[in-house]
PDB file of C-alpha atoms in Angstrom:
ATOM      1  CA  UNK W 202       0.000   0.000   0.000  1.00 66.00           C
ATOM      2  CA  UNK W 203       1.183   3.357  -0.594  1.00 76.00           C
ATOM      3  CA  UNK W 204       3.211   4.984   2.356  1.00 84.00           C
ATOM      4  CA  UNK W 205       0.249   7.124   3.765  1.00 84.00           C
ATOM      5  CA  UNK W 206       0.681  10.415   6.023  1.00 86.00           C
ATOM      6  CA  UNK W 207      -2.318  12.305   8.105  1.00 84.00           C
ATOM      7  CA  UNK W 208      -1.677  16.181   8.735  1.00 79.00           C
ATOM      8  CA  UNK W 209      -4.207  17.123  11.244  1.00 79.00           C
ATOM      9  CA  UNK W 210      -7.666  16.351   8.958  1.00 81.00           C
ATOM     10  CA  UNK W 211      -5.948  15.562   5.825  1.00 85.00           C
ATOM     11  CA  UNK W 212      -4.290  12.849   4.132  1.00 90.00           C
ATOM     12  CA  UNK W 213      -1.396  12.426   2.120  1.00 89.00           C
ATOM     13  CA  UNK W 214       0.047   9.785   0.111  1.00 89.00           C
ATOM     14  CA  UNK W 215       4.243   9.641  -0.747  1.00 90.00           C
ATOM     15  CA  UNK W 216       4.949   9.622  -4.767  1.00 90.00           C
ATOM     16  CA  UNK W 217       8.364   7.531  -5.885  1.00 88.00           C
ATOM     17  CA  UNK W 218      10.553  10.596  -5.173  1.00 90.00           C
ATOM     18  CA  UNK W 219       8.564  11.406  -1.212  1.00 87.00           C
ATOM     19  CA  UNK W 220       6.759  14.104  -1.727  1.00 89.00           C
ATOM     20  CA  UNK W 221       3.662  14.728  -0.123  1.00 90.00           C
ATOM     21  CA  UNK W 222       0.224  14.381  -2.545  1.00 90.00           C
ATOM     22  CA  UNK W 223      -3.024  15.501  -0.951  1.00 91.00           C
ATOM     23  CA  UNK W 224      -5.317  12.207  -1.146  1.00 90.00           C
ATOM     24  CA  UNK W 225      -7.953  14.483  -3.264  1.00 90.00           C
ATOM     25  CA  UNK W 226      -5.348  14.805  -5.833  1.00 92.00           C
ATOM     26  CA  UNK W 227      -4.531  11.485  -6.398  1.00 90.00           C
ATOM     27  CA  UNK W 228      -6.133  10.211  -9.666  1.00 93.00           C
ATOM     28  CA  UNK W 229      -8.465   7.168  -9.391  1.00 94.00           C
ATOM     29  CA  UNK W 230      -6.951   5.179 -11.379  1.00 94.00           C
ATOM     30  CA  UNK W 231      -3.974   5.900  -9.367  1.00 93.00           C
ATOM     31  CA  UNK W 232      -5.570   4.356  -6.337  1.00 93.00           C
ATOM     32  CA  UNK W 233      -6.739   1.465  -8.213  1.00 95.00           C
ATOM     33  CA  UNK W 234      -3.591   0.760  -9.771  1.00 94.00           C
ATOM     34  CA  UNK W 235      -2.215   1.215  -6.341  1.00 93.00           C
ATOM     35  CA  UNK W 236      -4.811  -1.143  -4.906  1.00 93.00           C
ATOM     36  CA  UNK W 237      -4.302  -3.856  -7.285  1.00 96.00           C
ATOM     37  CA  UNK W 238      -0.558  -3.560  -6.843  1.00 94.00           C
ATOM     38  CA  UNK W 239      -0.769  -3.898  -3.058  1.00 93.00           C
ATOM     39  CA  UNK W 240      -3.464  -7.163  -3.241  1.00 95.00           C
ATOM     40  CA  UNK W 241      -1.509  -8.988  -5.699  1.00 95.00           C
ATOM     41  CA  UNK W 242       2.136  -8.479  -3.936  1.00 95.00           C
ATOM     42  CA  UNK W 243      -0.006  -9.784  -0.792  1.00 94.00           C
ATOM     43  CA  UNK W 244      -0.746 -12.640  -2.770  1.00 95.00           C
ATOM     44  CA  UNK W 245       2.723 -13.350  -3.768  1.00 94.00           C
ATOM     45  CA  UNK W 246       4.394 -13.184  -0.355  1.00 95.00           C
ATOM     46  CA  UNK W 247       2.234 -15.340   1.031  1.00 96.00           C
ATOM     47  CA  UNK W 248       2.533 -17.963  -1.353  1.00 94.00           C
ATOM     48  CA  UNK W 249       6.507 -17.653  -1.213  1.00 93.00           C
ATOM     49  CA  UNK W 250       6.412 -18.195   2.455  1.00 95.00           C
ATOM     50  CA  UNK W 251       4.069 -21.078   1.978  1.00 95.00           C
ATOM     51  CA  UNK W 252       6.623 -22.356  -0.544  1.00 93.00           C
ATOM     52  CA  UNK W 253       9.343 -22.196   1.823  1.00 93.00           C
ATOM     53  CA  UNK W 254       7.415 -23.728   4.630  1.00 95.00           C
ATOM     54  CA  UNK W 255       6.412 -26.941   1.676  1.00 95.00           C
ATOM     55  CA  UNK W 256      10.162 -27.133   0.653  1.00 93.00           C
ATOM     56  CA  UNK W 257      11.408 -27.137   4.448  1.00 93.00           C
ATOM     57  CA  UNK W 258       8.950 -29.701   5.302  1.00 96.00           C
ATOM     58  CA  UNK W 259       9.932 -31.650   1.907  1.00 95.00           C
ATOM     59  CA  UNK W 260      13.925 -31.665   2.525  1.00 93.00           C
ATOM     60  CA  UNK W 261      13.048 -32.297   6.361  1.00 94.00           C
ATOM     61  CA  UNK W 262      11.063 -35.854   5.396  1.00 96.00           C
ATOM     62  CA  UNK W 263      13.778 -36.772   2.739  1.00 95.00           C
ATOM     63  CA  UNK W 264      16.260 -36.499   4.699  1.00 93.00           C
ATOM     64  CA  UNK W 265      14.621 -38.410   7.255  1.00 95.00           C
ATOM     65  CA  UNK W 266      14.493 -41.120   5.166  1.00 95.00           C
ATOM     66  CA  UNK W 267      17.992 -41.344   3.865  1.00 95.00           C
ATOM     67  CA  UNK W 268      19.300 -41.070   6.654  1.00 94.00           C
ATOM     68  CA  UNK W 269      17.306 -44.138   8.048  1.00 95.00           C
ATOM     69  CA  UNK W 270      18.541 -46.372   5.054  1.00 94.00           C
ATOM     70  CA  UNK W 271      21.853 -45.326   5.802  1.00 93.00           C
ATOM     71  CA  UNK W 272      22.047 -45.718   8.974  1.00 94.00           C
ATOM     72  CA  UNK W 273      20.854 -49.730   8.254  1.00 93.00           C
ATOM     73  CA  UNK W 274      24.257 -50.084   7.005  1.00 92.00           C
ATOM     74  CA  UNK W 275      25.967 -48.190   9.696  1.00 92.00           C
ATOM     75  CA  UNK W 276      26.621 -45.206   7.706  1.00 90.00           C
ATOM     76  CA  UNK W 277      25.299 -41.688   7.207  1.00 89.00           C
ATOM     77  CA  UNK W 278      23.883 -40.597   3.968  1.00 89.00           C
ATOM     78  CA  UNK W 279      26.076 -37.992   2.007  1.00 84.00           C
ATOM     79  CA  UNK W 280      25.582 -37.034  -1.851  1.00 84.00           C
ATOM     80  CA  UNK W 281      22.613 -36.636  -4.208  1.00 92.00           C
ATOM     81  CA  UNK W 282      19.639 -39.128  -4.431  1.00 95.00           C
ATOM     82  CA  UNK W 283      16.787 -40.355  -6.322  1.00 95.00           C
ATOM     83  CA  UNK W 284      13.587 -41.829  -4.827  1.00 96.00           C
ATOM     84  CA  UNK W 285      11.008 -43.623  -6.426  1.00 96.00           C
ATOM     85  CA  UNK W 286       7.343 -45.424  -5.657  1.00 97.00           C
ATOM     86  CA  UNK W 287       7.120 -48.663  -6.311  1.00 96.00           C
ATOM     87  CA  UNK W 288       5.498 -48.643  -9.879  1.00 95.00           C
ATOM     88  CA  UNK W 289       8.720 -46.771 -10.774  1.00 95.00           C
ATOM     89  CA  UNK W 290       6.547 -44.468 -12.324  1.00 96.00           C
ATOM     90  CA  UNK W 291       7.125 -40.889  -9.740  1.00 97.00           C
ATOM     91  CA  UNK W 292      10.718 -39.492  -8.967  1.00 97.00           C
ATOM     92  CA  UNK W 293      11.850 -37.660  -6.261  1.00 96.00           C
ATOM     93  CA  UNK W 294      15.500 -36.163  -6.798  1.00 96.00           C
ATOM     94  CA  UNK W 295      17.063 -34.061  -3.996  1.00 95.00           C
ATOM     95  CA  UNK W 296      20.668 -32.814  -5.768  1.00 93.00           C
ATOM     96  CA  UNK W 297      23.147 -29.915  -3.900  1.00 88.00           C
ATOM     97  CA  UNK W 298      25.068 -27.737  -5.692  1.00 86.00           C
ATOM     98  CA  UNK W 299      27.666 -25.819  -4.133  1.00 82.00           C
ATOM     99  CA  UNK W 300      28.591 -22.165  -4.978  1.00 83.00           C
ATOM    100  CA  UNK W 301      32.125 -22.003  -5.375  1.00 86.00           C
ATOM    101  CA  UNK W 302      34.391 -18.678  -5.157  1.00 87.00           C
ATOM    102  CA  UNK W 303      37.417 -17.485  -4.727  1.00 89.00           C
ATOM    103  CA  UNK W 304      39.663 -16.027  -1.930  1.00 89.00           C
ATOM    104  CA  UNK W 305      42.586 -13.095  -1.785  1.00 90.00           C
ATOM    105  CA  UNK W 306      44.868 -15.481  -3.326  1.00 92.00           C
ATOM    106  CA  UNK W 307      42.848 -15.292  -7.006  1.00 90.00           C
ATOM    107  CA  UNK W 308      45.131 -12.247  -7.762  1.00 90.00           C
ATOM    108  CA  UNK W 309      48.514 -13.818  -6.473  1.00 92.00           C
ATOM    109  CA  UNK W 310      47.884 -16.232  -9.062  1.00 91.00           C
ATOM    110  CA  UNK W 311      47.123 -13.637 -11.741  1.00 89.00           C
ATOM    111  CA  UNK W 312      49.952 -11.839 -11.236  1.00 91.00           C
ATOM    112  CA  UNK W 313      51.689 -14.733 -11.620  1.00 90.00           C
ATOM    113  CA  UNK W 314      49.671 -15.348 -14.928  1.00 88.00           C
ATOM    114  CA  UNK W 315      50.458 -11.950 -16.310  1.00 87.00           C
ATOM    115  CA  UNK W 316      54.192 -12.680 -15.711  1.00 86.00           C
ATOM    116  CA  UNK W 317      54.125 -16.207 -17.630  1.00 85.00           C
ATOM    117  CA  UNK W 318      52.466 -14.104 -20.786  1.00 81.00           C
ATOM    118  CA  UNK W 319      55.181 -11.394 -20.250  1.00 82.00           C
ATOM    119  CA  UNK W 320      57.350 -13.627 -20.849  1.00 80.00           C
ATOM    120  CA  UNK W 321      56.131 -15.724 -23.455  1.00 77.00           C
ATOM    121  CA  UNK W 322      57.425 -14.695 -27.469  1.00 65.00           C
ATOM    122  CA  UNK W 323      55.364 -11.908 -28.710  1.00 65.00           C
ATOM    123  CA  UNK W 324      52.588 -13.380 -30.992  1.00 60.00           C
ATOM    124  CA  UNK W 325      53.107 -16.944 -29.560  1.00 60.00           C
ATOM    125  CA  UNK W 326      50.153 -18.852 -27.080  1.00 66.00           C
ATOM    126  CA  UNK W 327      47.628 -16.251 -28.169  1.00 72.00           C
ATOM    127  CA  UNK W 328      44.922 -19.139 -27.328  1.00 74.00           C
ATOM    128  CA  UNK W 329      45.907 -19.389 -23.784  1.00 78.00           C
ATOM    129  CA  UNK W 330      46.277 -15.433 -23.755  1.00 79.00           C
ATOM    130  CA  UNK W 331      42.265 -14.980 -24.724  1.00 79.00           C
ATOM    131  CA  UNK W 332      41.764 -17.813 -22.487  1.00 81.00           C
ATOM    132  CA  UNK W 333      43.057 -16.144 -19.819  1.00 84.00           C
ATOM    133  CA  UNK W 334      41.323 -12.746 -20.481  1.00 81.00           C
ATOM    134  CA  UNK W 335      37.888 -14.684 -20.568  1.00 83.00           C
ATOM    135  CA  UNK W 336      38.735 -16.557 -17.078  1.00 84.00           C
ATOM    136  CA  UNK W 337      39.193 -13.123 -15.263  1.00 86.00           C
ATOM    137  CA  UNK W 338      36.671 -11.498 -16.894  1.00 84.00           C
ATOM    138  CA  UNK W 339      33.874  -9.895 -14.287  1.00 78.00           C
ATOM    139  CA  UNK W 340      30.363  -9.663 -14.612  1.00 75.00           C
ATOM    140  CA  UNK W 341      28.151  -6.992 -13.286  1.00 71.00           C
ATOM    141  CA  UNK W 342      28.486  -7.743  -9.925  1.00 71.00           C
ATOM    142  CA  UNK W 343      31.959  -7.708  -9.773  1.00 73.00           C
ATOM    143  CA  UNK W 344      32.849 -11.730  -9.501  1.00 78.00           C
ATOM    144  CA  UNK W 345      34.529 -14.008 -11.794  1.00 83.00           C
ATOM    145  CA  UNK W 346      32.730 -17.122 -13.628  1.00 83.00           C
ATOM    146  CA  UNK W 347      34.066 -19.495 -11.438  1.00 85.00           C
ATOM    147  CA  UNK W 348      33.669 -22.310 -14.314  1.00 86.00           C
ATOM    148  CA  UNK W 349      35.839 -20.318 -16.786  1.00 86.00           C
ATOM    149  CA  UNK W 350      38.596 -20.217 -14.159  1.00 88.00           C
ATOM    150  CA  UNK W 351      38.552 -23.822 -13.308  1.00 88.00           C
ATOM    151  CA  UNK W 352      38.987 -24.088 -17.117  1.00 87.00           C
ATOM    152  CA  UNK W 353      42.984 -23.268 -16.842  1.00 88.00           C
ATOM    153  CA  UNK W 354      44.099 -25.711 -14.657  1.00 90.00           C
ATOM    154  CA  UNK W 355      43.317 -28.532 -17.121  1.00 88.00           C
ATOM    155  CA  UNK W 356      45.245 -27.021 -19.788  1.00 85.00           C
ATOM    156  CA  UNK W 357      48.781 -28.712 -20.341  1.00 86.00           C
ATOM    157  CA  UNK W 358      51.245 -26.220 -19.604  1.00 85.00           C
ATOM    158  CA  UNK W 359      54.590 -27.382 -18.656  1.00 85.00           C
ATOM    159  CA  UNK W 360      55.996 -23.715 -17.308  1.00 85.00           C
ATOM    160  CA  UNK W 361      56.719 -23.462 -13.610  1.00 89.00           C
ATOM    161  CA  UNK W 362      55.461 -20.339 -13.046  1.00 89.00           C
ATOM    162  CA  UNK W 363      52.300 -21.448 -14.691  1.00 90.00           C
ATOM    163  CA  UNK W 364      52.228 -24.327 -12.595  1.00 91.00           C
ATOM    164  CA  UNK W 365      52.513 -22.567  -9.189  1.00 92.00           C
ATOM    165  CA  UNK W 366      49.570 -19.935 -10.369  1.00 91.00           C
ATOM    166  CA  UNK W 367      47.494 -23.088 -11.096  1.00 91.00           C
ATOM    167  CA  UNK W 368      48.195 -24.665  -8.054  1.00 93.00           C
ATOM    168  CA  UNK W 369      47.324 -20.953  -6.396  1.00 93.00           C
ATOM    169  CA  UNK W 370      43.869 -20.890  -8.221  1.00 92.00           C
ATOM    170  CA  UNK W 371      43.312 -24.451  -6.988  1.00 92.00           C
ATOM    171  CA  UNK W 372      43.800 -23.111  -3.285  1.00 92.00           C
ATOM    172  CA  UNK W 373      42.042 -20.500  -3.152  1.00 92.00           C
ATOM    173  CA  UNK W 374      39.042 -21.988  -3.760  1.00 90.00           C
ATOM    174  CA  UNK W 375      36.527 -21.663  -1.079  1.00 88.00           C
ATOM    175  CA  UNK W 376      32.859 -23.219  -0.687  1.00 84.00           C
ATOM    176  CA  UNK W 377      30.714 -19.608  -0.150  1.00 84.00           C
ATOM    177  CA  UNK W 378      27.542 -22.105   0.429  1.00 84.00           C
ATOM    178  CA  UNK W 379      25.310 -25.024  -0.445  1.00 85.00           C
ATOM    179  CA  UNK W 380      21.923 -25.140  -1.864  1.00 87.00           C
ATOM    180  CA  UNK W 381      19.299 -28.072  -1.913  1.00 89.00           C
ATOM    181  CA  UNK W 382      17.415 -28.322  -5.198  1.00 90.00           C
ATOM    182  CA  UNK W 383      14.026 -30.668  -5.158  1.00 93.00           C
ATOM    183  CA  UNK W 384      12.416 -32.027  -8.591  1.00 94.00           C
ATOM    184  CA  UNK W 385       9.851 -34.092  -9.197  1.00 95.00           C
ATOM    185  CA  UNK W 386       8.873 -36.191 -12.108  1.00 95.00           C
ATOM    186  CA  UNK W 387       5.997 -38.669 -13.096  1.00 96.00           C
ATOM    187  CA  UNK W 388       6.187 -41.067 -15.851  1.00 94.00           C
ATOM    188  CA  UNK W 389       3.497 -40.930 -18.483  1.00 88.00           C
ATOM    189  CA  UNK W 390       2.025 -44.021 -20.655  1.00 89.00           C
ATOM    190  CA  UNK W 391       4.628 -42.990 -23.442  1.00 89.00           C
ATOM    191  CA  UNK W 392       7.370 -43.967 -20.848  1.00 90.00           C
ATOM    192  CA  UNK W 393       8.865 -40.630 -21.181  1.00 93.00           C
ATOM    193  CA  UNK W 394       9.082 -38.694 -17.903  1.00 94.00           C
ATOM    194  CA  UNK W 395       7.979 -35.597 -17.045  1.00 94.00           C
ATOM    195  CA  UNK W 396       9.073 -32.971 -14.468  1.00 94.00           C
ATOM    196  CA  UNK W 397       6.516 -31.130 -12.500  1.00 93.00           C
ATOM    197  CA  UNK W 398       6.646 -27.751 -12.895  1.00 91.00           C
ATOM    198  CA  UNK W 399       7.145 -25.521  -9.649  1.00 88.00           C
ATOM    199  CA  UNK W 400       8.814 -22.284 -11.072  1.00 82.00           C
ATOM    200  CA  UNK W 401       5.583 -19.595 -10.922  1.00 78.00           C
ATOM    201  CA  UNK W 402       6.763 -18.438 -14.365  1.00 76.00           C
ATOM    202  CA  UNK W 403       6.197 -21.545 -16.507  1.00 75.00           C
ATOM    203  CA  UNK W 404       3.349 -23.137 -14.559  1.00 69.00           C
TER     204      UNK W 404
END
């Protein structure tokens, strides 16, 4: 709802830049738009929370479970999994993906990088060169594509100085945090399976 202000006997509502608009100046279709806005956004935040709530309860239960077949066998579950009924004809897949930067040591290891170019002949490893650019390249929030980078260890340079930055980049790796995805699938008569949809935008 739009941030509202009472003076005394009259009422104001805040435009985008906060100034003060007498009520009886706002157009209607202002206050409809405004209205509509408001019951909608409602809408949406309480279906994220009840999301949230579903997923928590979801992860909760699986876990449960995996950890109970695990623990028949004297172990605890670790890792990715996928769960199916017994007509092998549902899926449940719980996977983790882990986001993956970089510490302080990322530019130790491009300095050494930019030596090992320096001193490469003029003209020569132009490949690796564009490589290289690409790996440090930043997007708009300032961070590095971590896949890109992990992309230069695997190449086969035998150069020591190369080797040490490599060995750097591999270092300063650092988990940042882990994320539990959940999908679910059924399997139709034409054996193919299909994933239920839970992103709002393609529902």
């Amino acid at each position: 709802m739009a941030t509202k202000i009472k003076d005394g006997k009259h009422e104001y509502w805040l435009d985008g830049e906060g100034l003060k608009v007498p009520l009886k100046h706002v157009p209607q279709n202002d206050q409809r738009r405004d209205a509509l806005v408001e019951e909608l956004t409602a809408a949406a935040e309480q279906l994220n929370m009840m999301i949230k709530s579903t997923k928590q309860m979801m992860l909760a239960k699986i876990a449960a479970y995996l950890e109970e077949v695990a623990g028949e066998y004297g172990e605890g579950w670790q890792g990715n999994a996928r769960i199916r009924n017994f007509s092998q004809n549902k899926e449940v897949e719980i996977s983790q993906a882990k986001l993956l930067t970089f510490d302080e040591r990322l530019n130790v290891a491009k300095t050494k990088i930019d030596a090992c170019i320096t001193s490469w002949a003029k003209g020569s490893k132009t490949e690796i060169i564009a490589l290289v650019n690409q790996a440090f390249r930043v997007n708009q929030k300032g961070q590095v594509d971590v896949k890109e980078l992990l992309k230069l260890p695997t190449l086969q340079i035998e150069d020591a100085e190369w080797q040490d930055a490599m060995q750097i980049i591999k270092d300063s790796v650092t988990v940042q945090s882990t994320k539990q995805y959940l999908n679910f699938r059924t399997r139709g008569n034409d054996e193919r399976w299909n994933t239920i949809p839970l992103n709002f935008s393609i529902v």
